[in-house]
């Protein structure tokens, strides 16, 4: 793919192509997700029940120290937690079924990028990577310069940063009360 | 004893992740404001993204090289987040899941955004 004349003087102008395609892919994936998932009543209902259950759980846990009869309070907390887990599981299952289409789009896009930039250095890293990072950043590249960056690593960075923030901005990020997330929450995997 | 901020859960308030209502901007620097868990999480997320973008653009422009600058970014980013919720907002972290929960809001996305900005600017501006 030829770079635009505007960026012809940049040695690593291919990186802009990768970023541009990632942005377009993220928008397309979120559009598909909205059509198949987010606008449906099932999703809205599940999402609402998770949010309410999570808030109720937080309130009950905050007030639990003030309650004399802790045994009954603990039982109520357990019931709400079970309900929350079930709703979260149902939400995950619901998204999983519809996420196959988005996964296919991502697979095709990655294949396209791979065919365009396989073996090409698309960017230069300002640091020397190590371990697994090197395997991804130097994937398919010739030579031994560890600061050469392949399409795979740049696409990975684009995917995570652009799609996570796009989901957050559009309000499609998974609810905090749902199971999962952890230290490094990724973009909603059911829509990827 | 640390002055705590009570958590008020406004169940009637319709809130969507990432949709910051105008009222949020009014209380960004108000230590007397009460925060919903989701609202605070969203604000901390976006602060992290802005810091990541600024650091990435700046360090790619100078440029600075070496893994130490990645560590420095993590320290600066986390320091800003901690300073914001602990010193400016005077939040009691126990009401929001502890320091870990607050510090990890938007962390991974900010790391990838920082790396992306740093790598792009470095590659395009200096080669």
XYZ file of C-alpha atoms in Angstrom:
319
model
C 0.000 0.000 0.000
C 1.554 3.308 -1.034
C 1.737 5.983 1.620
C 0.074 9.301 0.965
C 2.393 11.849 -0.720
C 2.134 13.951 2.423
C 3.984 11.312 4.420
C 6.316 10.158 1.658
C 9.341 11.733 3.352
C 8.867 9.749 6.553
C 10.995 6.658 6.697
C 8.467 4.915 8.885
C 5.305 6.234 7.285
C 3.923 2.691 7.238
C 3.283 3.114 10.959
C 0.664 5.750 10.143
C -1.034 3.291 7.809
C -1.160 0.717 10.585
C -2.612 3.274 13.012
C -5.134 4.495 10.445
C -6.342 0.976 9.705
C -6.540 0.241 13.448
C -8.709 3.306 14.031
C -11.045 2.353 11.190
C -11.193 -1.235 12.420
C -12.034 -0.109 15.947
C -14.881 2.067 14.670
C -16.237 -0.739 12.485
C -16.029 -3.260 15.338
C -17.853 -0.981 17.745
C -20.503 -0.283 15.093
C -21.035 -4.014 14.618
C -21.136 -4.513 18.379
C -23.717 -1.780 18.732
C -25.904 -3.344 16.077
C -25.627 -6.892 17.437
C -25.282 -6.286 21.167
C -25.586 -2.869 22.713
C -28.887 -1.709 21.234
C -30.706 -4.941 22.172
C -33.101 -4.976 25.116
C -31.454 -8.099 26.501
C -28.119 -6.313 26.870
C -29.681 -3.196 28.387
C -31.618 -5.280 30.898
C -28.586 -7.342 31.907
C -26.390 -4.278 32.153
C -28.914 -2.471 34.299
C -29.337 -5.434 36.650
C -25.566 -5.772 37.044
C -25.142 -2.086 37.832
C -27.959 -2.165 40.390
C -26.725 -5.374 42.009
C -23.173 -4.027 42.225
C -24.324 -0.807 43.850
C -26.608 -2.675 46.226
C -23.768 -4.988 47.166
C -21.448 -2.073 47.894
C -24.071 -0.412 50.060
C -24.748 -3.606 51.980
C -21.052 -4.221 52.580
C -20.520 -0.640 53.701
C -23.410 -0.872 56.156
C -22.617 -4.414 57.297
C -20.530 -3.225 60.220
C -23.442 -1.272 61.606
C -25.842 -4.191 61.555
C -26.130 -6.199 64.763
C -27.550 -9.296 63.125
C -24.578 -10.000 60.874
C -25.639 -13.544 60.041
C -28.767 -12.477 58.166
C -26.867 -9.634 56.538
C -24.180 -12.033 55.308
C -26.874 -14.256 53.802
C -28.361 -11.275 51.985
C -24.933 -10.261 50.722
C -24.361 -13.802 49.466
C -27.686 -13.754 47.637
C -26.893 -10.472 45.927
C -23.383 -11.688 45.033
C -24.817 -14.854 43.515
C -27.314 -12.813 41.533
C -24.509 -10.535 40.346
C -22.380 -13.461 39.246
C -25.275 -15.028 37.359
C -26.061 -11.763 35.572
C -22.391 -11.301 34.701
C -22.225 -14.828 33.316
C -25.377 -14.275 31.274
C -23.943 -11.027 29.919
C -20.711 -12.757 28.927
C -22.575 -15.563 27.181
C -24.780 -13.080 25.378
C -21.842 -11.081 24.133
C -19.887 -14.192 23.180
C -22.453 -15.299 20.657
C -22.460 -11.945 18.902
C -18.722 -11.391 19.245
C -17.893 -14.012 16.628
C -18.637 -11.539 13.835
C -16.296 -8.956 15.321
C -13.635 -11.619 15.802
C -13.916 -12.468 12.118
C -13.449 -8.826 11.131
C -10.363 -8.558 13.308
C -8.968 -11.777 11.876
C -9.404 -10.510 8.319
C -7.856 -7.127 9.131
C -4.857 -8.714 10.804
C -4.397 -11.005 7.814
C -4.549 -7.988 5.507
C -1.985 -6.076 7.539
C 0.222 -9.141 7.718
C 0.215 -9.527 3.956
C 1.037 -5.843 3.509
C 3.753 -5.448 6.115
C 5.184 -8.892 6.771
C 8.959 -8.594 7.083
C 8.844 -4.767 7.041
C 10.093 -2.516 9.817
C 7.185 -0.132 10.373
C 8.615 1.818 13.325
C 11.626 2.250 15.566
C 11.432 1.506 19.259
C 12.984 4.091 21.619
C 13.913 1.285 23.990
C 15.284 -2.236 23.828
C 12.508 -4.730 24.523
C 13.015 -8.053 26.227
C 11.445 -11.485 26.511
C 7.978 -11.903 25.064
C 7.867 -8.265 23.978
C 10.842 -8.850 21.676
C 9.149 -11.866 20.140
C 6.169 -9.742 19.218
C 8.026 -6.569 18.292
C 10.530 -8.415 16.082
C 8.042 -10.858 14.591
C 8.898 -11.695 10.982
C 11.744 -9.191 10.758
C 15.202 -9.859 9.416
C 18.321 -8.748 11.257
C 19.130 -8.595 14.935
C 18.379 -4.983 15.805
C 15.980 -5.289 18.765
C 14.668 -1.771 18.257
C 13.137 -2.612 14.884
C 9.360 -2.749 15.292
C 7.098 -5.063 13.333
C 3.471 -4.492 12.390
C 2.263 -7.024 14.950
C 3.504 -5.087 17.975
C 2.315 -1.730 16.673
C -1.074 -3.201 15.821
C -1.285 -4.706 19.295
C -0.630 -1.304 20.894
C -3.141 0.362 18.583
C -5.800 -2.234 19.255
C -5.604 -2.060 23.010
C -5.289 1.713 23.366
C -7.714 2.799 20.648
C -10.430 0.234 21.249
C -10.350 0.464 25.034
C -10.712 4.224 24.959
C -13.286 4.130 22.190
C -15.395 1.669 24.174
C -14.989 3.842 27.243
C -15.935 6.990 25.365
C -19.010 5.442 23.784
C -20.112 3.869 27.046
C -19.651 0.305 25.860
C -17.036 -0.670 28.441
C -18.056 -3.628 30.618
C -19.638 -2.632 33.954
C -17.283 -2.533 36.925
C -19.560 -4.783 38.904
C -19.208 -7.611 36.395
C -16.660 -10.373 37.015
C -13.284 -9.927 35.373
C -11.152 -6.895 34.671
C -8.357 -7.145 37.179
C -5.114 -5.257 37.055
C -4.945 -4.956 33.319
C -8.456 -4.706 31.927
C -8.434 -5.318 28.186
C -11.005 -4.063 25.707
C -14.194 -6.022 26.063
C -13.063 -9.410 24.731
C -16.565 -10.533 23.832
C -16.654 -7.826 21.183
C -13.204 -8.582 19.917
C -7.514 9.402 61.732
C -7.808 10.087 58.079
C -10.753 12.227 57.091
C -12.918 10.050 54.923
C -15.336 10.844 52.186
C -18.623 9.077 52.437
C -19.740 7.272 49.366
C -23.143 8.233 48.106
C -24.583 5.860 45.607
C -27.107 7.601 43.508
C -29.095 4.691 42.244
C -31.542 6.995 40.456
C -28.735 8.615 38.503
C -28.471 7.207 35.003
C -24.791 6.738 34.343
C -22.940 5.306 31.430
C -19.233 4.586 31.457
C -17.281 7.264 29.647
C -20.187 9.736 29.485
C -19.101 12.600 31.716
C -21.996 14.887 32.543
C -21.370 18.628 32.959
C -21.790 18.295 36.728
C -18.630 16.189 36.871
C -16.466 18.987 35.499
C -17.768 21.269 38.214
C -16.515 19.002 40.952
C -13.199 17.881 39.482
C -11.270 20.087 41.900
C -13.850 20.229 44.680
C -12.689 18.313 47.775
C -16.167 18.698 49.274
C -17.898 16.916 46.398
C -19.185 13.391 46.860
C -18.196 10.849 44.239
C -19.940 7.908 42.701
C -17.588 4.965 42.272
C -18.117 4.837 38.519
C -17.683 8.581 38.069
C -14.412 8.632 39.979
C -13.159 5.603 38.054
C -13.946 7.282 34.749
C -12.204 10.509 35.740
C -9.096 8.646 36.863
C -9.142 6.652 33.623
C -9.183 9.756 31.436
C -6.550 11.534 33.509
C -4.272 8.556 32.945
C -4.908 8.661 29.192
C -4.117 12.382 28.982
C -0.908 11.928 30.982
C 0.067 8.993 28.761
C -0.538 10.981 25.590
C 1.364 14.040 26.822
C 4.317 11.979 28.044
C 4.436 9.934 24.856
C 4.340 13.003 22.612
C 6.895 14.860 24.727
C 9.392 12.066 25.083
C 9.095 11.107 21.455
C 9.778 14.732 20.452
C 12.853 15.363 22.616
C 13.617 12.348 22.132
C 14.442 10.262 25.141
C 15.449 6.626 24.789
C 15.738 3.734 27.159
C 13.483 1.600 29.287
C 14.063 3.848 32.301
C 11.767 6.424 30.725
C 8.973 3.867 30.689
C 9.470 3.322 34.414
C 9.513 7.072 34.875
C 6.229 7.389 33.025
C 4.637 4.793 35.308
C 5.879 6.643 38.352
C 4.700 10.048 37.103
C 1.336 8.732 35.972
C 0.651 6.887 39.210
C 1.929 9.799 41.248
C -0.456 12.191 39.529
C -3.396 9.850 40.065
C -2.530 9.307 43.709
C -2.001 13.014 44.286
C -5.307 13.819 42.635
C -7.540 11.499 44.616
C -5.640 11.583 47.920
C -4.563 15.215 48.160
C -6.902 17.240 45.921
C -10.114 15.255 46.305
C -9.196 13.885 49.755
C -10.890 10.623 48.910
C -10.994 7.797 51.446
C -9.699 4.982 49.283
C -11.359 2.346 51.467
C -14.729 3.491 50.154
C -13.606 2.848 46.596
C -11.890 -0.492 46.861
C -8.489 0.604 48.141
C -5.437 2.172 46.543
C -5.049 -0.751 44.148
C -8.478 -0.335 42.616
C -8.020 3.400 42.128
C -4.484 3.197 40.800
C -5.307 0.500 38.282
C -8.124 2.476 36.610
C -7.128 2.845 32.968
C -3.568 1.667 33.698
C -3.140 -0.843 30.894
C -4.774 1.340 28.268
C -2.574 4.245 29.336
C 0.567 2.123 29.061
C -0.282 1.078 25.499
C -1.288 4.637 24.577
C 1.961 6.002 25.990
C 4.042 3.423 24.104
C 2.130 4.074 20.897
C 2.607 7.854 21.101
C 6.250 7.556 22.129
C 7.094 5.078 19.353
C 5.188 6.962 16.647
C 6.628 10.388 17.382
C 10.128 8.964 17.834
C 9.950 7.036 14.553
C 8.417 9.804 12.475
C 10.305 12.808 13.850
C 13.822 11.445 14.157
C 14.361 9.151 11.177
